[in-house]
XYZ file of C-alpha atoms in Angstrom:
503
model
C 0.000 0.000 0.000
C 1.549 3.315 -0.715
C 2.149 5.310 1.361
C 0.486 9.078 0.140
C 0.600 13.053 1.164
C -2.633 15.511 1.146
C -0.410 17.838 -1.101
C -3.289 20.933 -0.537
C -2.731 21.307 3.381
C 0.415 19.123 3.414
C -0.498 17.377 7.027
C -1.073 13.786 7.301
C -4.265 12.330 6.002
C -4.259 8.915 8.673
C -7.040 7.484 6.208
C -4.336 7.476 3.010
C -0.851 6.428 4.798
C 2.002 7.706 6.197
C 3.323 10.233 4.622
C 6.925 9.782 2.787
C 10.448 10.271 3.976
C 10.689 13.340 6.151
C 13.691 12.758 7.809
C 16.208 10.479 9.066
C 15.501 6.485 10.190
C 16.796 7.541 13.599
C 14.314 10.354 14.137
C 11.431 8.834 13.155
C 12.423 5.737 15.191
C 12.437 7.790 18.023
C 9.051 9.678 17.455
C 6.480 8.257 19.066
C 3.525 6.411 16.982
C 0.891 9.159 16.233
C -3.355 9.018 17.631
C -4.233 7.617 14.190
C -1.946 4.917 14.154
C -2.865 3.509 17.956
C -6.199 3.526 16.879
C -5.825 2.129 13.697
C -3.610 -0.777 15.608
C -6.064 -0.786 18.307
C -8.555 -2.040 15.865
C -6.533 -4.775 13.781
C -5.522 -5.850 17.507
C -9.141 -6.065 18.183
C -10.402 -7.965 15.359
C -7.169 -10.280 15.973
C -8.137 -10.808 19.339
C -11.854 -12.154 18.185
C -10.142 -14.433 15.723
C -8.187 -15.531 18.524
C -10.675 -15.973 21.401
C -13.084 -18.032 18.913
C -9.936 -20.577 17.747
C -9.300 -21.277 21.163
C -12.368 -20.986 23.596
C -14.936 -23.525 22.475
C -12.718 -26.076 23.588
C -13.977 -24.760 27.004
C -17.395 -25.006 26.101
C -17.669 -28.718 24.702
C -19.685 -30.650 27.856
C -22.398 -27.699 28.057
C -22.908 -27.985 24.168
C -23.856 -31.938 24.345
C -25.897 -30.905 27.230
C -27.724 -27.732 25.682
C -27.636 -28.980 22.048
C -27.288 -32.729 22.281
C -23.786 -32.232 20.630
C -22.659 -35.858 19.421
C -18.518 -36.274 20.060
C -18.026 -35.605 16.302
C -20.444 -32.095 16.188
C -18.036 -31.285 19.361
C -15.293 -32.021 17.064
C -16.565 -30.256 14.041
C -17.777 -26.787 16.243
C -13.919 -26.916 17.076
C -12.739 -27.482 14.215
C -15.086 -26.081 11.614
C -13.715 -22.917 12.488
C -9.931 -23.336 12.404
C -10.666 -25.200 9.170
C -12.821 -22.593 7.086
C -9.969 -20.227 8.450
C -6.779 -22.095 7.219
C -8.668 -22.731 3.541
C -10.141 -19.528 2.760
C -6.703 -17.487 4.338
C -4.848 -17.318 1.431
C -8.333 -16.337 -0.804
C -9.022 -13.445 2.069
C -5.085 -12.273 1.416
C -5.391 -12.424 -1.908
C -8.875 -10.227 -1.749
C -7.220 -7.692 -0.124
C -4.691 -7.446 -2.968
C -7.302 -7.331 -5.386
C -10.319 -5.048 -3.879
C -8.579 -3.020 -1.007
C -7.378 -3.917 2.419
C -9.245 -1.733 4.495
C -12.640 -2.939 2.278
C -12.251 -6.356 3.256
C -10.832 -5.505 6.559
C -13.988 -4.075 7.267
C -16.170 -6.619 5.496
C -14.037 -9.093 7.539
C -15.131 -7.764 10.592
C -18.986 -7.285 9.627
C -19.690 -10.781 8.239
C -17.454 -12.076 11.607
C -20.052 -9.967 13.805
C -23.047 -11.191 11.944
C -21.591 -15.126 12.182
C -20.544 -14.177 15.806
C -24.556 -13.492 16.536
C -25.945 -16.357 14.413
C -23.755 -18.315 16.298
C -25.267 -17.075 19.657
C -28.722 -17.933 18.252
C -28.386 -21.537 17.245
C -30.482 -23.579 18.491
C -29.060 -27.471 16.767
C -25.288 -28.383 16.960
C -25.769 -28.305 13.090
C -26.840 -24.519 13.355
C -23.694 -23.719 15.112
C -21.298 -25.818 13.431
C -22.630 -23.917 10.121
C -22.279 -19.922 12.022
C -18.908 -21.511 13.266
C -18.011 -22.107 9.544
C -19.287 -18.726 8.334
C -17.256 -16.691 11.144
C -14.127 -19.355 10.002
C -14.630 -17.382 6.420
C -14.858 -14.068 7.508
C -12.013 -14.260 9.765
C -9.753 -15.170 7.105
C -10.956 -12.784 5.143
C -10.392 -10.066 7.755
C -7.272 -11.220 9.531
C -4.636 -10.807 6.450
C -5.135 -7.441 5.863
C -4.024 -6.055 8.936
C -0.030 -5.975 8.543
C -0.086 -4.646 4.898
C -2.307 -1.599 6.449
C 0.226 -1.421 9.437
C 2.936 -1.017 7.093
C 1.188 1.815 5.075
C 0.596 3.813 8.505
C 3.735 3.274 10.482
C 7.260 3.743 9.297
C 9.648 0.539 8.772
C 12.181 1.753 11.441
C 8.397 2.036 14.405
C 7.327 -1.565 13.257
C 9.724 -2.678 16.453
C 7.549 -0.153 19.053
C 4.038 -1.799 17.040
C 4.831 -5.620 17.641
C 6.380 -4.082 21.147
C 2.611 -3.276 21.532
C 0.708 -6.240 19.750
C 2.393 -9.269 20.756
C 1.868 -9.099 24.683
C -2.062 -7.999 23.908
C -2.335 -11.399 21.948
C -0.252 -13.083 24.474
C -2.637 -11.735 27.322
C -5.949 -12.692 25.394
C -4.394 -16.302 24.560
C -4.015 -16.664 28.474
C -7.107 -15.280 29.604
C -9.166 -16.695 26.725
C -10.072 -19.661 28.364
C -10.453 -18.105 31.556
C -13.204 -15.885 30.398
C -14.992 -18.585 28.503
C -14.892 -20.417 31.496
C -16.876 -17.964 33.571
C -19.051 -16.924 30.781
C -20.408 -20.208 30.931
C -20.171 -20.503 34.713
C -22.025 -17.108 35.751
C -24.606 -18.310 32.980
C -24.906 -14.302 32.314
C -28.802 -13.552 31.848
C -29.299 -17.375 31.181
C -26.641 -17.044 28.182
C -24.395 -19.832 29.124
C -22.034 -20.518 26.028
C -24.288 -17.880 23.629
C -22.380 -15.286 25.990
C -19.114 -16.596 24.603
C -20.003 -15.214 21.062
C -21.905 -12.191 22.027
C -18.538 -10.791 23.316
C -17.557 -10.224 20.452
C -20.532 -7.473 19.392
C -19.274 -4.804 21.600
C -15.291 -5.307 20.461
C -16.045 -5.664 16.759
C -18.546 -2.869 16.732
C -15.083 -0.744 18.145
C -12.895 -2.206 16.151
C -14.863 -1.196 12.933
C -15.694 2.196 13.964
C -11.719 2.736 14.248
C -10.993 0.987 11.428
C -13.592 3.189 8.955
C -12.052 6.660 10.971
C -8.293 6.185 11.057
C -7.224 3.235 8.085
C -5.695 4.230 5.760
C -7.798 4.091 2.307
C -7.402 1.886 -0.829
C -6.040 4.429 -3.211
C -3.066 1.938 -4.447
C -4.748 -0.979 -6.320
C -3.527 -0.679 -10.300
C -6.271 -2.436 -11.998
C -4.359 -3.210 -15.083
C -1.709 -4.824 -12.066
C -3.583 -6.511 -9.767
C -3.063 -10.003 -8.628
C -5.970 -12.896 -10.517
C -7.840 -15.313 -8.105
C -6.962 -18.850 -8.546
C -10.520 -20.669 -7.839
C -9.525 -23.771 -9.065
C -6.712 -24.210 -7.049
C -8.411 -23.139 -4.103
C -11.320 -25.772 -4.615
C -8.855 -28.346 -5.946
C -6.797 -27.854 -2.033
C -10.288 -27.111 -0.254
C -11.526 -30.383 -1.456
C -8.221 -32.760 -0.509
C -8.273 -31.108 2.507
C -12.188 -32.350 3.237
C -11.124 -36.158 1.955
C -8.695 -35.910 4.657
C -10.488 -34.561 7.691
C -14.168 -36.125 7.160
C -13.481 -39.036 7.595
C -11.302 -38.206 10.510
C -14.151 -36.927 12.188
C -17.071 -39.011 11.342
C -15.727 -42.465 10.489
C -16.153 -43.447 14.734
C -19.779 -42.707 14.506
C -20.203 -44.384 10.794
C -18.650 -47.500 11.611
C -15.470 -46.896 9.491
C -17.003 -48.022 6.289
C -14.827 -48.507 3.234
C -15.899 -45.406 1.219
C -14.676 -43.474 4.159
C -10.600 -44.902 3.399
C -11.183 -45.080 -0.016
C -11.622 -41.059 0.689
C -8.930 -40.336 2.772
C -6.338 -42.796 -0.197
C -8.095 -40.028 -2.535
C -6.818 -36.755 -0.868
C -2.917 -37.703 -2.203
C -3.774 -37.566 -5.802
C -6.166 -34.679 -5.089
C -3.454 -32.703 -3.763
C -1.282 -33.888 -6.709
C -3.884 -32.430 -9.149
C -3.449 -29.154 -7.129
C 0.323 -28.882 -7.655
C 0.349 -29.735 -11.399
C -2.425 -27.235 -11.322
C -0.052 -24.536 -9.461
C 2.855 -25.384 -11.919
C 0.908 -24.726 -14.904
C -0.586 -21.919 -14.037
C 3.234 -20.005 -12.900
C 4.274 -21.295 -16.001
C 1.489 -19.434 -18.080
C 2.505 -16.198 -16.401
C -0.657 -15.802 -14.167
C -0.756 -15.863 -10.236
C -0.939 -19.546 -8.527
C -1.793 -19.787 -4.647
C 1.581 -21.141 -3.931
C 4.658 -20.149 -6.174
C 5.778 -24.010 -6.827
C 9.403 -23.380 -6.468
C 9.265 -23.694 -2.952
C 8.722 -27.410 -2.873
C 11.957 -27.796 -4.733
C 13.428 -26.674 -1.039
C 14.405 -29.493 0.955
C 13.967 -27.686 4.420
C 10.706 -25.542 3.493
C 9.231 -28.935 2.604
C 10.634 -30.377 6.321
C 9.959 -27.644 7.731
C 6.181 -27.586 6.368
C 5.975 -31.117 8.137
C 7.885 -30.240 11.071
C 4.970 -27.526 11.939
C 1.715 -29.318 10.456
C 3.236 -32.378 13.559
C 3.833 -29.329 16.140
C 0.156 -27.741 15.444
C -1.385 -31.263 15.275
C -0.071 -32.058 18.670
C -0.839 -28.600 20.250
C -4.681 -28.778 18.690
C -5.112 -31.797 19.657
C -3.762 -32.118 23.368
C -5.267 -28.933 23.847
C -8.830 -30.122 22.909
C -8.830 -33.199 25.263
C -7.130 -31.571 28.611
C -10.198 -29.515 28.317
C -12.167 -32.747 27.506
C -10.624 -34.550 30.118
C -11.099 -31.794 32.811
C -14.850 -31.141 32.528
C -16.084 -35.058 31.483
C -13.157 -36.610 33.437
C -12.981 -35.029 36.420
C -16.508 -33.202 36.523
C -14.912 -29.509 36.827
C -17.006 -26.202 36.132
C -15.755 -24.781 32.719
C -14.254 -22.106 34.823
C -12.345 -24.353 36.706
C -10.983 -26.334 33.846
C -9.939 -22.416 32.316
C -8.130 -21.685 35.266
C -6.399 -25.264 35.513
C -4.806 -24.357 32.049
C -3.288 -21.414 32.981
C -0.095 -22.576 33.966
C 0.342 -23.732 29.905
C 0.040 -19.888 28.786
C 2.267 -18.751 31.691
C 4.673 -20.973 30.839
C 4.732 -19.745 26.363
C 4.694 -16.135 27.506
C 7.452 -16.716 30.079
C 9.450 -19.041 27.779
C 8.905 -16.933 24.510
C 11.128 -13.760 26.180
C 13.744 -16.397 26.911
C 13.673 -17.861 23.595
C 14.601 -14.363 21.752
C 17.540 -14.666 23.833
C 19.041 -18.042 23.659
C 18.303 -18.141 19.330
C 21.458 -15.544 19.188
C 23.631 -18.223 21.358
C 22.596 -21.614 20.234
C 20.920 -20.719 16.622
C 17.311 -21.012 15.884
C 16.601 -24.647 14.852
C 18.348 -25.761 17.960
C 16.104 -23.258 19.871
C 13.389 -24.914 18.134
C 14.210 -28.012 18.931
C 14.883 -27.570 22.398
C 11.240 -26.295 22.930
C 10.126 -29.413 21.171
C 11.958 -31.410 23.382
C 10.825 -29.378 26.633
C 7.035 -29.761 24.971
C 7.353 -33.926 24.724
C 8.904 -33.927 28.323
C 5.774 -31.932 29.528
C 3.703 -33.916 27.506
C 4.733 -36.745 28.918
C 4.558 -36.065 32.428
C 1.088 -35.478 31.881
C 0.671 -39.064 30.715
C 2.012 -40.614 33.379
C 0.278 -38.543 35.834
C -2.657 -38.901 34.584
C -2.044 -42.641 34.178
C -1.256 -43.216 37.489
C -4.127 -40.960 39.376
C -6.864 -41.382 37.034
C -9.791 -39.944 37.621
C -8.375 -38.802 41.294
C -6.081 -35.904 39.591
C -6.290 -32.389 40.390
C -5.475 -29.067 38.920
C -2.375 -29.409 41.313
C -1.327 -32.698 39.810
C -1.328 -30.961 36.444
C 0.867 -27.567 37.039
C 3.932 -28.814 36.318
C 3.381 -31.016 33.281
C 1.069 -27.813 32.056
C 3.917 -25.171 32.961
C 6.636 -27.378 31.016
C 4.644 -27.830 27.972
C 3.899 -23.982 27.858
C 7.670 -23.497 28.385
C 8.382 -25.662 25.423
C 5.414 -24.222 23.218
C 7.396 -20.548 24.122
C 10.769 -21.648 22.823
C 9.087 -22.747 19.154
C 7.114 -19.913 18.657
C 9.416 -17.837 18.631
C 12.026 -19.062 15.601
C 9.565 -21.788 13.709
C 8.288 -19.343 10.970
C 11.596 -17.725 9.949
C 13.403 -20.810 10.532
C 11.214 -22.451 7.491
C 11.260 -19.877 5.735
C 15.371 -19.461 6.015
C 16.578 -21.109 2.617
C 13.916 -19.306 0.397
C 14.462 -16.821 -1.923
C 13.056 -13.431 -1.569
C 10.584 -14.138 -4.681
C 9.262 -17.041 -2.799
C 9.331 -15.471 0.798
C 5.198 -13.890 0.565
C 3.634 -16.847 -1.168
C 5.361 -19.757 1.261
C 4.252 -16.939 4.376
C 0.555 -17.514 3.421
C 0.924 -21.181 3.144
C 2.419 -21.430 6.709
C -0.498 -19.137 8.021
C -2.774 -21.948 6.230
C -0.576 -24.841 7.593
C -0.252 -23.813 11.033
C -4.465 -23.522 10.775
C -5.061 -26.533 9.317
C -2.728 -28.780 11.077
C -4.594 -27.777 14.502
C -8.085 -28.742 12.752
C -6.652 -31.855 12.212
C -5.100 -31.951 15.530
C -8.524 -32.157 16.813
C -10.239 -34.375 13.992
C -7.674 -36.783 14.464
C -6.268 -36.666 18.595
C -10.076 -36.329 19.088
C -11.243 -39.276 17.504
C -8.824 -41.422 19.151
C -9.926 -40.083 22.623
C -13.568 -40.527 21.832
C -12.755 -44.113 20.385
C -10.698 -44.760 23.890
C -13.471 -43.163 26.053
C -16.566 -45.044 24.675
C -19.773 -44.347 24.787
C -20.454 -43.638 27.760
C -17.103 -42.000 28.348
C -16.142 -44.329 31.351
C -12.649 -44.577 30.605
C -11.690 -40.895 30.055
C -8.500 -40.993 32.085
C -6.878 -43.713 29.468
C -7.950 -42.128 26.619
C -6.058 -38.978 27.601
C -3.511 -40.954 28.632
C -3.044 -42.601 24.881
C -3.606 -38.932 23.515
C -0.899 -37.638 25.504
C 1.641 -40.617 24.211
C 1.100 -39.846 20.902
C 1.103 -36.571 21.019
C 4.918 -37.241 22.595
C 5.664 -39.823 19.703
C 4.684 -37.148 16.908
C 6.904 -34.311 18.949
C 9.762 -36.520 18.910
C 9.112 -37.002 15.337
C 9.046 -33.470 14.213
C 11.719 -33.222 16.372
C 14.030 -35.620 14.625
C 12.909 -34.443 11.100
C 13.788 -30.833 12.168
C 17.532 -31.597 11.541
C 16.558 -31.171 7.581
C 15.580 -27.323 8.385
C 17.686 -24.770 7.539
C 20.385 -23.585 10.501
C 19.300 -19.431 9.596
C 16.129 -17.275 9.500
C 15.135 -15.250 7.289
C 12.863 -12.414 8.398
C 9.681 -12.333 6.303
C 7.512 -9.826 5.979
C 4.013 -10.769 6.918
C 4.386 -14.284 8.283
């Protein structure tokens, strides 16, 4: 987005960008961030932190949905992970519609249709109803959540990007930790007889701010070049939309179909499905018009481990995530408040250990870093196992601190140098298209995280969920045995960084 001047009063316009070189790097670095540009981060933050809240706090929520909505173990599955998935398949499409129509347009349509899901979803009255709002805010999101750097950058001067992120990350560290705390006593305090419906209607009064600062202070779309602008690829986003589907359907609803044959024959599918979609991407970069993904950066041995190496990591995290909760509340019989408050030791522990991780990359290097987290997260992981294993349903939230504090510590120390460390053998031609597949990978893989860890709990559980502390138990273990595994493939990723903008 370019950056533009009001050349009749020569003052800065906040709606149209920041205004071009007026003096030194080291001036402006110093210069505080001006009204329009708080606000204008203030509401990105804000739409951010509704993206955020709704990836992460239904998992709170699950045992009041079966008992409000008859939820079956698979619609608990799919309200999850409905969401994440509509998000990591329509992310690169949003991007790409901010390219083509404006940023600050489909930031703001973004945050519309995500208020309008975020109310349909309060209204549902079937687990069907709310798995299809959950889908529609999914959409929205990703249609809202790309556009927020790109109008960052048009705003704020390179050399005050440092003092924005100095102001964004801990605000989306502080709503990741108190996320599930707040969905836990949303449902608790049962708010005007709301229960979980109170979850969603949160988000009215914090979108409705959000887009009144975003139509005031951001900046407008006076830079798209019609003749220039970037071409939607539809068939490759159906051809990927619909191997992704093969893949997680059947994950989800095989235990409640019996596992019939159709339901493998439709996973085997998904491989030449996704094959289809990269002679698809070839052709079309060879014709000269825009693919999804640029298809050079599958010729990079370490993007392509490093692409595995974080679908395993987000697998694992959706996945154990989803059944501590599960385990809490149907396990254990804790209030959803309670179970919120038991986790909090796991976000202590990535905001403590994310500091420390800036610090030891510089002395050690970043895969190692990465590695070391992974490490620190299996350790954690597997405490939990055999604590869990041995007190059964007698465990308390005091049993769980440490194993939830060391897998937060190790979560911390990959956070931190996983992007740039996958993206550190690109070239700069292939850094912005590989960013927007990571985005979509790091989604997806936690959708599957919960299609797949979830199913085997369920499976483990039974029926009548009688043997809850076992299935978390055999979660837990393989959620160690794929950490160990990313872990091991991680010596294929590339020893350097690279810095990307926008992932």
């Amino acid at each position: 987005m370019t950056a533009t001047l009001d050349n009749d009063s020569q003052t800065f316009d906040p709606r149209r960008g920041a205004p071009p070189d007026a003096g030194d790097g080291e001036s402006k670095a110093k210069a505080g961030l001006g009204k329009a540009v708080i606000l204008a981060l203030f509401a990105i933050i804000g739409a951010d932190i509704m993206d955020l809240l709704d990836a992460t706090i239904m998992n709170i929520s699950g045992p009041v949905l079966q008992r409000d909505l008859g939820a079956s173990s698979s619609a608990l599955q799919w309200i999850v992970a409905g969401y994440t998935l509509t998000f990591a398949v329509m992310l690169t499409t949003g991007g790409r519609l901010g390219d083509v129509f404006g940023r600050r347009r489909m930031f703001l349509v973004g945050i519309t249709g995500f208020l309008v899901g975020s109310i349909v979803c309060s209204l549902a009255q079937t687990s069907g109803e709310l798995i299809g709002a959950r889908i529609l805010q999914g959409a929205f999101a990703a249609v809202m959540i790309p556009q927020g750097l790109g109008m960052l950058r048009a705003m704020v001067p390179a050399e005050q990007m440092n003092a924005v992120f100095g102001i964004f990350g801990p605000m989306m560290g502080l709503a990741a930790t108190f996320g599930p705390i707040l969905g836990g006593w949303l449902v608790g305090a049962d708010l005007f007889g709301l229960s979980w419906r109170a979850i969603f209607l949160v988000n009215v009064p914090v979108g409705i701010v959000a887009l009144f600062a975003g139509v005031r202070v951001l900046p407008a779309d006076d830079h798209i070049d019609a003749a220039n602008k970037p071409k939607l690829d539809i068939v490759g986003m159906l051809v990927a939309t619909s191997g992704i589907m093969m893949l997680v359907y059947p994950l989800v609803q095989g235990r409640e179909a019996g596992w019939p044959a159709w339901m493998f024959a439709l996973m085997a599918a998904a491989l030449p499905t996704f094959g289809v979609f990269a002679w698809h991407q070839r052709r079309r970069n060879a014709a000269g018009r825009d693919p999804f993904v640029v298809p050079s950066v599958f010729r990079k041995r370490s993007f392509n481990s490093g692409i595995a190496v974080l679908f395993a990591f987000g697998a694992a995290m959706g996945g154990v995530f989803f059944v501590y909760t599960l385990f809490l509340q149907v396990g254990l019989h804790y209030s959803a408040l309670h179970a919120g408050l038991t986790m909090l030791p796991w976000s202590v522990g990535i905001m403590v250990s994310m500091g420390a991780g800036q610090a030891l990359m510089p002395k050690i290097g970043a895969r190692r870093t990465l590695q070391s987290g992974m490490v620190v997260m299996a350790v954690g992981t597997a405490i939990a196992a055999l604590l869990v294993n041995a007190y059964g349903s007698t465990t308390t939230s005091w049993t769980l601190i440490a194993p939830l504090l060391v897998s937060g510590l190790g979560m911390g120390l990959i956070f931190g140098p996983i992007f740039g460390t996958v993206l550190g053998d690109l070239d700069d031609a292939e850094v912005g298209s590989a960013s927007g597949l990571l985005n979509a990978v790091q989604q997806l893989s936690g959708a599957f995280g919960v299609a797949a860890l979830g199913t085997v709990f369920f499976d483990k559980a039974g029926t009548m969920m009688t043997s809850v502390p076992a299935a978390a138990t055999l979660v837990f273990v393989i959620s160690v045995a794929v950490l160990v595994l990313a872990w091991a493939v991680a010596f294929s990723m590339s020893k350097h960084t690279k810095e990307a903008e926008g992932h």
